[in-house]
Amino acid sequence: MAGRGRALRAGRARAGGEARWRGRGGRWWSPSASEARPLSREGCPWPFVTAVTLSSPSGFGPFGEHAVNASWVAVQELEKLGLRDDVDLHVYEVPVEYQTVQRLIPALWKKHSPQLVVHVGVSGMATTVTLEKCGHNVGYKGLDNCRFCPGSQCCVEGGPECIDSIIDMDTVCKRVSALGLDVTVTISKDAGRYLCDFTYYTSLYQSRGRSAFVHVPPLGKPYSAEQLGRALQAIIEEMLDVLEHSEDKINCQHEH
């Protein structure tokens, strides 16, 4: 599979503001546009930092008690480290806003057609780096940074209750744990019924399962930005390897 175009997308959310985000090169885009196009930076509110990769993690920005969002800091470290040469990495920030997520995620998939999207969020309850197996459609009662909550309390009306990632998270967890990093990696089936879970389900629904979500603990509890960045790098590269081998197996079966 080497040499094939790939995209990883990582984004984090910011507080308030309109539905726009900034890409790696400092260009501004509108997720509501049918085709993403450059926008003037004039009039755009400040905290527009982004983290998304063309095989894509998306991390979240400031919200609640998280004035400094560990997911964004971790994705910035990932961008410094980079991924293997045949992976095209892009970074975006995803606002902690339900309506923005519903526009942003489909727009990013349409614009880049990535092989995989990996979102990254922070959890105040986490003490490990956590791989989320699935996203959930219903149960969203918490208000976002705009004091908004979907009236239906769901991501996609009529959608399945739960969508699993096509990535074998158990295998990824075992592989990363075997690398001897100074970070503990675990598995979860509950991303929390807030913007992390909402974003994950939206992305899984859009991509037919070709998405992943990684929760990180707050900075220093117990890991540093550097440790989290190295962990994300290892996790995403293992996810790509697992995905590629599963696709090779499917293609081989089709050929026979």
C-alpha atoms as one frame of an Amber mdcrd trajectory, in Angstrom:
protein
   0.000   0.000   0.000   3.031   2.295   0.130   2.881   5.386  -2.004  -0.907
   5.615  -1.976  -2.318   8.999  -0.984  -3.451   9.080   2.627  -4.920  11.667
   4.900  -5.052  11.971   8.642  -7.128  14.671  10.155  -6.832  15.931  13.738
  -8.764  18.820  15.102  -9.486  20.464  18.411 -12.332  22.698  19.453 -12.383
  26.333  20.511 -14.819  28.360  22.571 -17.552  30.292  20.735 -17.065  32.037
  17.409 -18.418  31.328  13.973 -18.207  28.180  11.920 -14.780  28.621  10.387
 -11.405  27.054  10.934  -7.830  27.567   9.936  -5.662  25.028   8.191  -1.968
  24.372   8.503  -0.959  27.085   6.054  -2.930  29.798   7.832  -5.763  29.773
   5.277  -9.298  30.187   6.544 -12.173  28.020   5.370 -15.938  27.876   5.793
 -17.381  24.441   6.623 -20.791  25.562   5.411 -19.479  26.125   1.874 -20.304
  23.443  -0.695 -16.641  23.570  -1.606 -14.128  24.839   0.961 -12.636  28.095
  -0.276 -10.083  30.573   1.148 -11.587  33.313   3.293 -10.261  36.653   4.421
  -8.912  36.556   7.938 -10.473  39.956   8.658 -13.342  39.772  11.101 -12.510
  36.242  12.213 -12.371  35.915  16.017  -8.976  34.898  17.381  -8.806  31.465
  18.955  -8.708  29.652  15.643  -6.056  27.057  16.163  -6.576  23.721  14.420
  -5.549  20.095  14.644  -6.646  17.513  12.088  -4.640  14.971  10.044  -5.321
  13.674   6.520  -5.744  10.252   8.033  -7.209  12.535  10.538  -7.253  13.221
  14.192  -9.416  16.085  15.279  -8.784  17.568  18.679 -10.905  19.900  20.727
 -10.174  23.366  22.069 -10.985  25.204  25.296 -14.242  24.294  27.020 -15.495
  23.960  30.585 -12.608  23.638  33.013 -10.119  22.962  30.206  -8.657  26.442
  29.614  -5.684  24.708  27.981  -6.915  21.724  26.004  -4.524  18.796  26.186
  -5.890  17.331  22.945  -4.860  20.414  20.979  -1.455  20.560  22.638  -0.952
  16.857  21.894  -1.898  17.321  18.243   0.535  20.238  17.949   3.261  17.905
  19.230   2.151  15.310  16.670   2.490  17.886  13.906   6.074  18.613  15.030
   6.931  14.917  15.051   5.160  14.142  11.787   4.150  10.766  10.449   5.736
   8.389   7.988   6.710   9.802   4.580   3.744   8.413   2.649   1.151  10.049
   4.920  -0.192  13.532   4.234  -0.907  15.141   7.612  -3.326  18.074   8.031
  -4.272  19.772  11.300  -7.552  21.480  12.236  -9.319  22.794  15.330 -12.919
  21.754  15.810 -15.167  24.145  17.795 -17.077  22.690  20.745 -20.372  23.423
  18.991 -22.902  20.825  17.854 -24.096  22.720  14.776 -20.562  23.493  13.630
 -19.574  19.839  13.939 -22.558  18.823  11.800 -21.328  21.111   9.017 -17.582
  20.795   9.521 -17.095  17.027   9.504 -18.912  16.339   6.183 -17.126  19.334
   4.604 -13.695  18.030   5.626 -14.478  14.556   4.280 -15.695  16.045   1.009
 -12.673  18.311   0.648  -9.943  15.741   1.408 -11.478  12.254   0.926  -9.084
  10.913   3.580  -8.268   7.273   4.086  -8.929   7.675   7.800  -9.982  10.435
  10.217  -8.693  10.329  13.802 -10.243  12.769  16.267  -8.531  13.668  19.542
 -10.283  14.993  22.636  -9.516  15.573  26.313 -11.262  13.812  29.187 -10.957
  15.102  32.743 -11.678  11.564  34.004  -8.990   9.872  31.905  -5.648   8.797
  33.362  -4.585   6.868  30.247  -4.606   7.489  26.508  -7.909   5.885  25.502
  -8.944   4.425  22.145 -12.700   4.738  21.637 -14.269   1.804  19.810 -17.583
   3.398  18.850 -19.755   6.513  18.687 -23.332   6.880  19.958 -26.280   8.591
  18.307 -28.533   9.566  21.227 -28.323  11.055  24.705 -26.811  14.497  24.026
 -28.202  16.775  26.749 -25.162  18.922  27.639 -24.994  22.496  26.335 -22.083
  23.394  24.038 -19.961  26.562  24.053 -22.850  28.423  22.378 -25.281  27.245
  25.083 -26.950  25.045  22.477 -28.146  21.447  22.589 -29.863  19.528  19.752
 -33.615  19.406  20.347 -33.624  15.757  19.272 -30.654  15.048  21.574 -29.163
  12.945  18.780 -26.525  13.237  16.040 -28.395  11.832  13.037 -32.155  11.346
  13.248 -32.969   7.827  12.124 -29.316   6.767  12.321 -28.184   3.565  14.071
 -27.863   3.770  17.847 -24.140   2.972  17.746 -21.487   2.832  15.005 -18.225
   0.925  15.458 -14.952   2.046  13.929 -13.609  -0.329  11.302 -10.236  -0.035
  13.045  -9.522  -2.983  15.345  -8.780  -0.957  18.490  -7.794  -4.033  20.507
  -5.034  -4.804  18.016  -3.868  -1.184  17.926  -3.794  -1.057  21.733  -1.717
  -4.254  21.964   0.726  -3.076  19.316   1.273   0.359  20.844   1.612  -1.104
  24.337   4.300  -3.460  23.021   6.391  -0.518  21.798   7.460   0.302  25.346
   6.333   3.934  25.347   6.036   5.574  28.757   2.289   5.998  28.207  -0.510
   3.561  29.063  -3.062   2.934  26.289  -6.503   1.480  27.017  -9.831   0.767
  25.251 -13.274   2.297  25.812 -16.805   1.823  24.421 -18.213   5.090  25.808
 -16.890   8.432  24.525 -19.085  10.395  26.931 -22.249  11.719  25.185 -20.823
  15.197  24.728 -19.011  16.866  21.811 -16.332  14.155  21.622 -18.903  11.381
  21.204 -21.073  13.606  18.985 -18.126  14.387  16.699 -17.056  10.748  16.588
 -20.501   9.460  15.641 -20.913  12.184  13.010 -17.567  11.240  11.478 -18.251
   7.496  11.650 -21.636   8.016   9.979 -20.095  10.193   7.263 -17.209   7.793
   6.617 -18.973   4.445   7.124 -16.693   3.654  10.024 -13.385   4.971   8.668
 -12.797   7.170  11.697 -11.180   6.850  15.122 -11.238   8.783  18.378  -8.479
   9.091  20.969  -9.107  10.567  24.413  -6.141  12.030  26.290  -5.968  13.059
  29.965  -5.333  16.687  31.010  -1.721  17.828  30.739   0.464  16.635  33.596
  -2.176  14.153  34.801   0.060  12.270  34.334   1.577  12.863  30.862   3.479
  15.744  29.291   2.713  17.236  25.872   5.727  15.416  24.427   4.567  12.054
  25.774   1.079  12.555  24.372   2.440  13.628  20.985   4.627  10.522  20.713
   1.700   8.345  21.767  -0.538   9.856  19.063   2.172   9.335  16.460   2.503
   5.649  17.360  -1.261   5.104  17.595  -2.044   6.653  14.215   0.738   4.811
  12.413  -0.482   1.514  13.904  -4.066   2.375  12.928  -2.975   2.927   9.345
  -1.073  -0.350   9.308  -4.048  -2.283  10.711  -6.392  -0.607   8.216  -4.111
  -1.299   5.260  -3.666  -4.965   6.137  -7.417  -5.447   6.556  -8.030  -3.790
   3.173  -5.345  -5.948   1.540  -7.096  -9.033   2.910 -10.479  -7.873   1.588
  -9.001  -7.105  -1.844  -7.317 -10.496  -1.968 -10.619 -12.235  -1.160 -12.364
 -10.265  -3.909  -9.711 -11.272  -6.430 -10.341 -14.958  -5.678
